[in-house]
Amino acid sequence: MPQTVCSGTMFTTPSGFSPHLACAEPEEEEEAPQEGPGPGACLADGPPITSASLDTLIHNLVPTADYYPEVTYVFTFLLSARLFIPPPELLSRLCELCIKQQQLDQSPLDTLAQANEQKHRQFGPKILQLLTEWTETFPSDFRDEKMVGHFKDIIHRIAPCDEAYWKTLNQVLQKLSQRLALIGQGEERRGEVSLNASSISDKLVAFKTKPPPIQKDMLSICNDPYTLAQQLTHVELEHLRHIGPEEFVQAFVQKDPLDGTQPCFSDQKKKTSNLEAYVRWFNRLCYLVATEICMPAKKKQRAQVIEFFIDVARECFNIGNFNSLMAIISGMNMSPVSRLKKTWGKAKTAKFFILEHQMDPTGNFYNYRTALRGAAHRSRTANSNRERIVIPFFSLLIKDIYFLNEGCANRLPNGHVNFEKFVELARQVGEFMTWKQVECPFEEDRAILHYLHTAPIFSEDGLYLASYESESPENQVEKDRWKALR
């Protein structure tokens, strides 16, 4: 069935969810001194952090001449910190700590500054590495000019040690500009597609009789299931490419009763626009499949379309494109389609029932999760992009993250950040980030892609009208609905 980004009544408990995170006993932890991070004891030489104050976590992020935080810690904290502190403020505090610890506020001519030059040479590459990782993983944070300003300021302070820092800064900013331009272009394209789809949908909703026949159909554009599955994979990976990891956190921002601060996002809709666009694509594919099946006037043609989409779904499964697979199955299970018993009786459906079994929600989608683990393993050991493709059933991924968020408090009663929760969140999001970076190995077919994005689709009422015209209502409920629609 078509999906929404978040609806509490829709969710089932995700596999692998750790309830103990929600009730972890807060550890009595001594506050880190403001003068220095002391990160080694927390990360390199000690047990993993399960909870800590926000100040301690920020200190642990700060590199020094002989310390750099673990890559997993950097990703986890930059992903989760936005729930407690806006990114520009976090970067500002990070820079202030660096300036204080490295004494970067000294004049280059000062004796003390000259004595620290060697230490600065060791520190410089580390702060550059941290800021580069930030721009590469969370480029949307740097849409705020304050972020770029802080970045330039800290580099300006270490530049006297090595002029190469300016060159590196310019390279990083150039790549960042390119990423932001791509993000902007993607938003514009999706806006245009959404506008076109909305106008089509509005027109179809207005019909009070059977919608007029659509001039083109999928089989006239593409009659090869494998080719269509490849093009659907193009669309999926294009959507995934634009979803930033921060959107998974920002989708569920809410007021935490143990957190005295306000959420850090003023424009929440914009912060999750790519995620929402992906959910809209899933819904569109559901309705497109249902439209293609309900549209033909003859039973034989409808059965042919059903068999075609069953083969497309099977090819999506083989590719590792589980999101398109579930959208196709959902479209075929929509009531206007599933009620066409005579049509289904004429179609060969054995393969469809096998696919339904793979995506069966029983046992919290046990069969699907098993198949997903298999695809993930294949991806990790693959030698080609074709074998690396893993496109998860996105709505279920969102539900898993939703339940992780709902089941565990962001802060513990002592005010500490429940960092153990965010380690698990980062694990799930990090795996998704690996999958989304795969380059699509299939050649684009512009005609098919254009059709997938712009083909008219019936509204729900339009689907029922077309369905009743194809196979007459069988009971009083259907008769009453048909009468109301007409």
Coordinates of N, CA and C in Angstrom, one line a residue, residues 230-430:
Q230 N 15.7 -2.4 -14.6 CA 16.9 -1.6 -14.6 C 16.6 -0.1 -14.5
Q231 N 15.6 0.3 -15.3 CA 15.3 1.8 -15.2 C 14.7 2.2 -13.9
L232 N 13.9 1.3 -13.3 CA 13.4 1.6 -11.9 C 14.5 1.7 -11.0
T233 N 15.6 0.9 -11.1 CA 16.8 1.0 -10.3 C 17.5 2.3 -10.5
H234 N 17.5 2.8 -11.7 CA 18.0 4.2 -11.9 C 17.3 5.2 -11.1
V235 N 15.9 5.1 -11.2 CA 15.1 6.1 -10.4 C 15.4 6.0 -8.9
E236 N 15.4 4.8 -8.4 CA 15.6 4.6 -7.0 C 17.0 5.1 -6.5
L237 N 18.0 4.8 -7.3 CA 19.4 5.3 -6.9 C 19.5 6.8 -7.0
E238 N 18.8 7.4 -7.9 CA 18.8 8.8 -8.1 C 18.2 9.5 -6.8
H239 N 17.1 8.9 -6.4 CA 16.5 9.4 -5.1 C 17.4 9.2 -3.9
L240 N 17.9 8.0 -3.8 CA 18.8 7.8 -2.7 C 20.0 8.7 -2.6
R241 N 20.5 9.0 -3.8 CA 21.7 9.9 -3.9 C 21.5 11.2 -3.2
H242 N 20.3 11.7 -3.2 CA 20.0 13.1 -2.7 C 19.6 13.1 -1.2
I243 N 19.4 11.9 -0.6 CA 19.0 11.8 0.8 C 20.2 11.9 1.7
G244 N 20.2 13.0 2.5 CA 21.4 13.1 3.4 C 21.1 12.4 4.7
P245 N 22.1 11.9 5.4 CA 21.9 11.1 6.6 C 21.2 11.9 7.7
E246 N 21.4 13.2 7.7 CA 20.7 14.1 8.7 C 19.2 14.0 8.6
E247 N 18.6 13.7 7.4 CA 17.2 13.7 7.2 C 16.5 12.6 8.1
F248 N 17.3 11.5 8.4 CA 16.7 10.4 9.2 C 16.5 10.9 10.6
V249 N 17.4 11.8 11.1 CA 17.2 12.4 12.4 C 16.2 13.4 12.4
Q250 N 16.2 14.3 11.4 CA 15.3 15.4 11.4 C 13.8 15.0 11.1
A251 N 13.6 13.8 10.5 CA 12.3 13.4 10.3 C 11.5 13.2 11.5
F252 N 12.2 12.9 12.7 CA 11.5 12.6 13.9 C 11.8 13.5 15.0
V253 N 12.2 14.8 14.7 CA 12.5 15.8 15.7 C 11.2 16.0 16.5
Q254 N 11.4 16.0 17.8 CA 10.2 16.3 18.7 C 10.8 16.8 20.0
K255 N 9.9 17.3 20.8 CA 10.4 17.8 22.1 C 10.6 16.7 23.0
D256 N 11.8 16.6 23.5 CA 12.2 15.5 24.5 C 11.9 16.0 25.9
P257 N 11.1 15.3 26.7 CA 10.7 15.8 28.0 C 11.9 16.0 28.9
L258 N 13.0 15.3 28.6 CA 14.2 15.4 29.4 C 15.2 16.4 28.9
D259 N 14.8 17.0 27.8 CA 15.7 18.0 27.1 C 15.1 19.4 27.3
G260 N 15.8 20.3 27.9 CA 15.3 21.6 28.1 C 15.4 22.5 26.9
T261 N 16.1 22.1 25.9 CA 16.3 22.9 24.7 C 15.2 22.7 23.7
Q262 N 15.0 23.7 22.8 CA 14.1 23.6 21.7 C 14.7 22.8 20.5
P263 N 13.9 22.2 19.7 CA 14.4 21.6 18.5 C 15.2 22.6 17.6
C264 N 16.2 22.1 16.9 CA 17.1 23.0 16.2 C 16.7 23.3 14.8
F265 N 15.5 23.0 14.4 CA 15.2 23.1 13.0 C 14.0 24.0 12.8
S266 N 14.2 25.1 12.2 CA 13.1 26.1 12.0 C 12.2 25.7 10.8
D267 N 12.8 25.2 9.7 CA 12.1 24.8 8.5 C 12.2 23.3 8.4
Q268 N 11.3 22.6 9.1 CA 11.4 21.1 9.2 C 11.1 20.5 7.9
K269 N 10.1 21.0 7.1 CA 9.8 20.4 5.9 C 10.9 20.4 4.9
K270 N 11.6 21.5 4.8 CA 12.8 21.6 3.9 C 13.9 20.7 4.3
K271 N 14.0 20.4 5.6 CA 15.1 19.6 6.1 C 14.9 18.1 5.7
T272 N 13.6 17.7 5.4 CA 13.4 16.3 5.0 C 12.8 16.2 3.7
S273 N 13.0 17.2 2.8 CA 12.4 17.2 1.5 C 12.8 16.0 0.6
N274 N 14.0 15.6 0.7 CA 14.5 14.5 -0.2 C 13.9 13.2 0.3
L275 N 13.8 13.0 1.6 CA 13.1 11.8 2.1 C 11.7 11.8 1.7
E276 N 11.0 12.9 1.8 CA 9.6 12.9 1.5 C 9.4 12.7 0.0
A277 N 10.3 13.2 -0.8 CA 10.2 13.0 -2.3 C 10.3 11.5 -2.6
Y278 N 11.1 10.8 -1.9 CA 11.3 9.4 -2.1 C 10.1 8.6 -1.8
V279 N 9.4 9.0 -0.7 CA 8.2 8.3 -0.3 C 7.1 8.6 -1.4
R280 N 7.1 9.8 -1.9 CA 6.1 10.2 -3.0 C 6.4 9.3 -4.2
W281 N 7.6 9.0 -4.5 CA 8.0 8.2 -5.7 C 7.4 6.8 -5.5
F282 N 7.6 6.3 -4.3 CA 7.0 4.9 -4.0 C 5.5 4.9 -4.2
N283 N 4.8 5.9 -3.7 CA 3.4 6.0 -3.9 C 3.0 6.1 -5.4
R284 N 3.8 6.9 -6.1 CA 3.5 7.0 -7.5 C 3.6 5.7 -8.3
L285 N 4.7 5.0 -7.9 CA 4.9 3.7 -8.6 C 3.8 2.7 -8.3
C286 N 3.3 2.7 -7.0 CA 2.1 1.9 -6.6 C 0.9 2.2 -7.6
Y287 N 0.6 3.5 -7.7 CA -0.6 3.9 -8.5 C -0.3 3.7 -10.0
L288 N 0.9 3.8 -10.4 CA 1.2 3.6 -11.8 C 0.9 2.1 -12.2
V289 N 1.4 1.2 -11.3 CA 1.2 -0.2 -11.6 C -0.3 -0.5 -11.6
A290 N -1.0 0.0 -10.6 CA -2.5 -0.2 -10.5 C -3.2 0.4 -11.8
T291 N -2.8 1.5 -12.2 CA -3.4 2.2 -13.4 C -3.1 1.3 -14.6
E292 N -1.9 0.9 -14.8 CA -1.6 0.1 -16.0 C -2.4 -1.2 -16.0
I293 N -2.7 -1.8 -14.9 CA -3.5 -3.0 -14.8 C -5.0 -2.7 -15.1
C294 N -5.5 -1.7 -14.5 CA -7.0 -1.4 -14.6 C -7.3 -0.7 -15.9
M295 N -6.4 -0.2 -16.6 CA -6.7 0.6 -17.8 C -7.2 -0.2 -19.0
P296 N -6.6 -1.4 -19.3 CA -7.1 -2.1 -20.5 C -8.5 -2.5 -20.4
A297 N -9.3 -2.5 -21.5 CA -10.7 -2.8 -21.5 C -10.8 -4.3 -21.5
K298 N -9.9 -5.1 -22.1 CA -10.1 -6.5 -22.3 C -9.3 -7.3 -21.2
K299 N -10.0 -8.3 -20.7 CA -9.4 -9.2 -19.6 C -8.1 -9.8 -20.0
K300 N -7.9 -10.2 -21.2 CA -6.7 -10.8 -21.7 C -5.5 -9.8 -21.6
Q301 N -5.8 -8.6 -22.0 CA -4.8 -7.5 -21.9 C -4.4 -7.2 -20.4
R302 N -5.4 -7.2 -19.6 CA -5.1 -6.9 -18.2 C -4.3 -8.0 -17.6
A303 N -4.6 -9.3 -17.9 CA -3.8 -10.4 -17.4 C -2.4 -10.3 -17.9
Q304 N -2.2 -9.9 -19.2 CA -0.9 -9.7 -19.7 C -0.1 -8.7 -18.9
V305 N -0.7 -7.6 -18.6 CA 0.0 -6.5 -17.8 C 0.4 -7.1 -16.4
I306 N -0.5 -7.8 -15.8 CA -0.2 -8.4 -14.5 C 1.0 -9.3 -14.6
E307 N 1.0 -10.2 -15.6 CA 2.2 -11.1 -15.7 C 3.5 -10.3 -16.0
F308 N 3.3 -9.2 -16.8 CA 4.5 -8.4 -17.1 C 5.1 -7.8 -15.8
F309 N 4.2 -7.2 -14.9 CA 4.7 -6.6 -13.7 C 5.2 -7.7 -12.7
I310 N 4.7 -8.9 -12.7 CA 5.2 -9.9 -11.9 C 6.7 -10.2 -12.3
D311 N 6.9 -10.3 -13.6 CA 8.3 -10.5 -14.1 C 9.2 -9.3 -13.8
V312 N 8.7 -8.1 -13.8 CA 9.5 -6.9 -13.5 C 9.8 -7.0 -12.0
A313 N 8.9 -7.4 -11.1 CA 9.1 -7.5 -9.7 C 10.2 -8.5 -9.4
R314 N 10.1 -9.7 -10.1 CA 11.1 -10.7 -9.9 C 12.5 -10.2 -10.3
E315 N 12.6 -9.4 -11.4 CA 13.9 -8.9 -11.8 C 14.4 -7.9 -10.8
C316 N 13.5 -7.1 -10.2 CA 13.9 -6.1 -9.2 C 14.5 -6.9 -8.0
F317 N 13.8 -8.0 -7.6 CA 14.3 -8.8 -6.5 C 15.8 -9.3 -6.8
N318 N 16.0 -9.8 -8.0 CA 17.3 -10.4 -8.4 C 18.3 -9.3 -8.4
I319 N 18.0 -8.1 -8.8 CA 18.9 -6.9 -8.8 C 19.3 -6.5 -7.4
G320 N 18.3 -6.6 -6.4 CA 18.5 -6.1 -5.1 C 17.7 -4.8 -4.9
N321 N 16.8 -4.5 -5.8 CA 15.9 -3.3 -5.7 C 14.6 -3.7 -5.0
F322 N 14.7 -3.7 -3.7 CA 13.6 -4.2 -2.9 C 12.5 -3.1 -2.8
N323 N 12.8 -1.8 -2.9 CA 11.8 -0.8 -2.8 C 10.9 -0.8 -4.0
S324 N 11.4 -0.9 -5.2 CA 10.5 -1.0 -6.4 C 9.7 -2.3 -6.3
L325 N 10.4 -3.4 -5.9 CA 9.7 -4.7 -5.7 C 8.4 -4.5 -4.8
M326 N 8.6 -3.9 -3.7 CA 7.5 -3.7 -2.8 C 6.4 -2.8 -3.3
A327 N 6.8 -1.7 -4.1 CA 5.9 -0.8 -4.7 C 5.0 -1.5 -5.7
I328 N 5.6 -2.4 -6.5 CA 4.9 -3.2 -7.5 C 3.9 -4.1 -6.8
I329 N 4.4 -4.8 -5.8 CA 3.5 -5.8 -5.1 C 2.3 -5.0 -4.4
S330 N 2.7 -3.8 -3.8 CA 1.6 -3.0 -3.2 C 0.6 -2.5 -4.2
G331 N 1.1 -2.1 -5.4 CA 0.1 -1.7 -6.4 C -0.8 -2.8 -6.9
M332 N -0.2 -4.0 -7.0 CA -1.0 -5.1 -7.4 C -2.0 -5.6 -6.3
N333 N -1.7 -5.2 -5.1 CA -2.6 -5.6 -4.0 C -3.6 -4.5 -3.6
M334 N -3.6 -3.4 -4.3 CA -4.6 -2.4 -4.1 C -6.0 -2.9 -4.4
S335 N -7.0 -2.5 -3.6 CA -8.3 -3.1 -3.8 C -8.9 -3.1 -5.2
P336 N -8.7 -2.0 -5.9 CA -9.3 -2.0 -7.3 C -8.6 -3.0 -8.2
V337 N -7.4 -3.4 -7.9 CA -6.7 -4.4 -8.7 C -7.0 -5.8 -8.2
S338 N -6.9 -6.0 -6.9 CA -7.1 -7.4 -6.3 C -8.5 -7.9 -6.5
R339 N -9.5 -7.0 -6.6 CA -10.9 -7.5 -6.8 C -11.2 -8.0 -8.2
L340 N -10.2 -7.8 -9.1 CA -10.4 -8.3 -10.5 C -10.2 -9.8 -10.6
K341 N -11.1 -10.6 -10.0 CA -10.9 -12.0 -9.9 C -10.8 -12.7 -11.3
K342 N -11.6 -12.3 -12.2 CA -11.6 -12.9 -13.5 C -10.3 -12.7 -14.2
T343 N -9.8 -11.5 -14.1 CA -8.5 -11.1 -14.7 C -7.4 -11.9 -14.0
W344 N -7.3 -12.0 -12.7 CA -6.3 -12.8 -12.0 C -6.4 -14.2 -12.4
G345 N -7.7 -14.7 -12.6 CA -7.8 -16.1 -12.9 C -7.2 -16.5 -14.3
K346 N -7.1 -15.5 -15.1 CA -6.5 -15.8 -16.5 C -5.0 -15.6 -16.5
A347 N -4.4 -15.0 -15.4 CA -3.0 -14.7 -15.4 C -2.2 -15.8 -14.7
K348 N -1.0 -16.0 -15.1 CA -0.1 -17.0 -14.4 C 0.5 -16.3 -13.2
T349 N 0.1 -16.7 -12.0 CA 0.5 -16.0 -10.8 C 1.4 -16.7 -9.8
A350 N 1.9 -17.9 -10.2 CA 2.7 -18.7 -9.3 C 3.9 -17.8 -8.8
K351 N 4.6 -17.1 -9.7 CA 5.8 -16.3 -9.4 C 5.4 -15.2 -8.4
F352 N 4.1 -14.7 -8.6 CA 3.7 -13.5 -7.8 C 3.6 -14.0 -6.3
F353 N 3.0 -15.2 -6.1 CA 2.9 -15.6 -4.7 C 4.2 -15.9 -4.1
I354 N 5.2 -16.3 -4.9 CA 6.6 -16.5 -4.3 C 7.1 -15.1 -3.9
L355 N 6.9 -14.1 -4.7 CA 7.4 -12.8 -4.4 C 6.7 -12.2 -3.1
E356 N 5.4 -12.4 -3.1 CA 4.6 -12.0 -1.9 C 5.1 -12.6 -0.7
H357 N 5.5 -13.9 -0.8 CA 6.0 -14.6 0.4 C 7.3 -14.0 0.8
Q358 N 8.2 -13.6 -0.1 CA 9.4 -12.9 0.2 C 9.2 -11.6 1.0
M359 N 8.1 -10.9 0.6 CA 7.9 -9.6 1.2 C 6.8 -9.7 2.3
D360 N 6.4 -10.8 2.7 CA 5.4 -11.1 3.7 C 5.7 -10.3 5.0
P361 N 4.8 -9.5 5.6 CA 5.1 -8.8 6.8 C 5.2 -9.6 8.0
T362 N 4.8 -10.9 7.9 CA 4.8 -11.8 9.1 C 6.2 -11.9 9.7
G363 N 6.2 -11.9 11.1 CA 7.4 -12.0 11.8 C 8.3 -10.8 11.6
N364 N 7.6 -9.6 11.5 CA 8.3 -8.3 11.2 C 9.1 -8.4 10.0
F365 N 8.5 -8.9 8.9 CA 9.2 -9.0 7.6 C 10.4 -9.9 7.6
Y366 N 10.3 -11.0 8.3 CA 11.4 -11.9 8.5 C 12.1 -12.3 7.2
N367 N 11.2 -12.7 6.2 CA 11.7 -13.2 5.0 C 12.5 -12.1 4.2
Y368 N 11.9 -10.9 4.2 CA 12.5 -9.8 3.5 C 13.9 -9.4 4.2
R369 N 13.9 -9.4 5.5 CA 15.1 -9.1 6.2 C 16.2 -10.1 6.0
T370 N 15.8 -11.3 5.8 CA 16.8 -12.4 5.5 C 17.3 -12.1 4.1
A371 N 16.5 -11.8 3.1 CA 16.9 -11.5 1.8 C 17.8 -10.3 1.7
L372 N 17.4 -9.3 2.5 CA 18.2 -8.0 2.6 C 19.6 -8.3 3.1
R373 N 19.7 -9.1 4.1 CA 21.0 -9.5 4.7 C 21.9 -10.2 3.6
G374 N 21.2 -11.1 2.8 CA 21.9 -11.8 1.8 C 22.4 -10.8 0.7
A375 N 21.6 -9.8 0.3 CA 22.0 -8.8 -0.7 C 23.1 -7.9 -0.1
A376 N 23.0 -7.6 1.2 CA 24.1 -6.8 1.8 C 25.4 -7.5 1.8
H377 N 25.4 -8.8 2.1 CA 26.6 -9.6 2.1 C 27.2 -9.7 0.7
R378 N 26.3 -9.9 -0.3 CA 26.8 -9.9 -1.7 C 27.4 -8.6 -2.1
S379 N 26.8 -7.5 -1.6 CA 27.3 -6.2 -1.9 C 28.7 -6.0 -1.3
R380 N 28.9 -6.5 -0.1 CA 30.2 -6.3 0.6 C 31.4 -7.0 -0.1
T381 N 31.0 -8.1 -0.7 CA 32.1 -9.0 -1.4 C 32.0 -8.8 -2.9
A382 N 31.3 -7.9 -3.4 CA 31.1 -7.8 -4.9 C 32.3 -7.2 -5.6
N383 N 32.5 -7.6 -6.8 CA 33.5 -7.1 -7.7 C 33.0 -6.1 -8.7
S384 N 31.7 -5.9 -8.8 CA 31.1 -5.0 -9.8 C 30.0 -4.2 -9.1
N385 N 29.6 -3.1 -9.7 CA 28.5 -2.3 -9.2 C 27.2 -3.0 -9.4
R386 N 27.1 -3.9 -10.4 CA 25.9 -4.6 -10.5 C 25.6 -5.5 -9.3
E387 N 26.6 -6.1 -8.7 CA 26.4 -6.9 -7.5 C 26.4 -6.1 -6.2
R388 N 26.7 -4.8 -6.3 CA 26.8 -4.0 -5.1 C 25.4 -3.4 -4.8
I389 N 24.5 -3.5 -5.7 CA 23.2 -2.8 -5.5 C 22.4 -3.4 -4.4
V390 N 22.0 -2.5 -3.4 CA 21.1 -2.9 -2.3 C 20.2 -1.6 -2.1
I391 N 19.0 -1.8 -2.5 CA 18.0 -0.7 -2.3 C 16.9 -1.2 -1.4
P392 N 17.0 -0.8 -0.1 CA 16.1 -1.4 0.9 C 14.6 -0.9 0.7
F393 N 13.7 -1.7 1.3 CA 12.3 -1.3 1.3 C 12.3 -0.1 2.3
F394 N 12.2 1.1 1.7 CA 12.5 2.4 2.4 C 11.5 2.6 3.5
S395 N 10.3 2.4 3.3 CA 9.3 2.7 4.4 C 9.6 1.8 5.6
L396 N 10.0 0.6 5.5 CA 10.4 -0.2 6.6 C 11.6 0.3 7.3
L397 N 12.6 0.8 6.5 CA 13.8 1.4 7.1 C 13.4 2.6 8.0
I398 N 12.5 3.4 7.5 CA 12.0 4.6 8.2 C 11.3 4.1 9.5
K399 N 10.5 3.1 9.4 CA 9.8 2.6 10.6 C 10.8 2.1 11.7
D400 N 11.8 1.4 11.2 CA 12.8 0.9 12.2 C 13.5 2.1 12.9
I401 N 13.8 3.1 12.2 CA 14.5 4.3 12.8 C 13.5 5.0 13.7
Y402 N 12.2 5.0 13.2 CA 11.2 5.7 14.1 C 11.1 5.0 15.4
F403 N 11.0 3.7 15.4 CA 10.9 2.9 16.7 C 12.1 3.1 17.5
L404 N 13.3 3.1 16.9 CA 14.5 3.3 17.7 C 14.4 4.7 18.4
N405 N 13.9 5.7 17.7 CA 13.8 7.0 18.2 C 12.7 7.1 19.3
E406 N 11.6 6.4 19.1 CA 10.5 6.4 20.1 C 10.8 5.6 21.3
G407 N 11.6 4.5 21.1 CA 11.8 3.6 22.2 C 12.9 4.0 23.1
C408 N 13.7 4.9 22.7 CA 14.9 5.3 23.5 C 14.9 6.9 23.7
A409 N 15.1 7.3 24.9 CA 15.2 8.7 25.2 C 16.5 9.3 24.6
N410 N 16.4 10.6 24.2 CA 17.6 11.2 23.7 C 18.5 11.6 24.9
R411 N 17.9 11.9 26.0 CA 18.7 12.2 27.2 C 18.3 11.3 28.3
L412 N 19.2 11.0 29.2 CA 18.9 10.2 30.4 C 18.5 11.2 31.5
P413 N 17.9 10.6 32.6 CA 17.4 11.5 33.7 C 18.5 12.4 34.3
N414 N 19.8 12.0 34.2 CA 20.8 12.9 34.7 C 21.3 14.0 33.7
G415 N 20.6 14.1 32.6 CA 20.9 15.1 31.6 C 21.9 14.7 30.6
H416 N 22.5 13.5 30.7 CA 23.5 13.1 29.8 C 22.8 12.6 28.5
V417 N 23.5 12.8 27.4 CA 23.1 12.3 26.1 C 23.1 10.8 26.0
N418 N 22.0 10.2 25.6 CA 22.0 8.7 25.5 C 22.8 8.3 24.3
F419 N 24.1 8.3 24.3 CA 24.9 8.1 23.2 C 24.8 6.7 22.6
E420 N 24.5 5.7 23.5 CA 24.3 4.3 23.0 C 23.2 4.2 21.9
K421 N 22.1 5.0 22.2 CA 21.0 5.1 21.2 C 21.6 5.5 19.8
F422 N 22.4 6.6 19.9 CA 22.8 7.2 18.6 C 23.9 6.4 17.9
V423 N 24.6 5.5 18.6 CA 25.5 4.6 18.0 C 24.7 3.6 17.1
E424 N 23.6 3.1 17.7 CA 22.7 2.2 16.9 C 22.1 2.9 15.7
L425 N 21.6 4.2 15.9 CA 21.1 5.0 14.9 C 22.1 5.1 13.7
A426 N 23.3 5.5 14.1 CA 24.4 5.7 13.1 C 24.7 4.4 12.4
R427 N 24.6 3.3 13.1 CA 24.8 2.0 12.4 C 23.8 1.8 11.3
Q428 N 22.6 2.0 11.6 CA 21.5 1.8 10.6 C 21.6 2.8 9.4
V429 N 21.8 4.1 9.8 CA 22.0 5.1 8.7 C 23.2 4.9 8.0
G430 N 24.3 4.5 8.6 CA 25.6 4.4 7.9 C 25.5 3.2 6.9

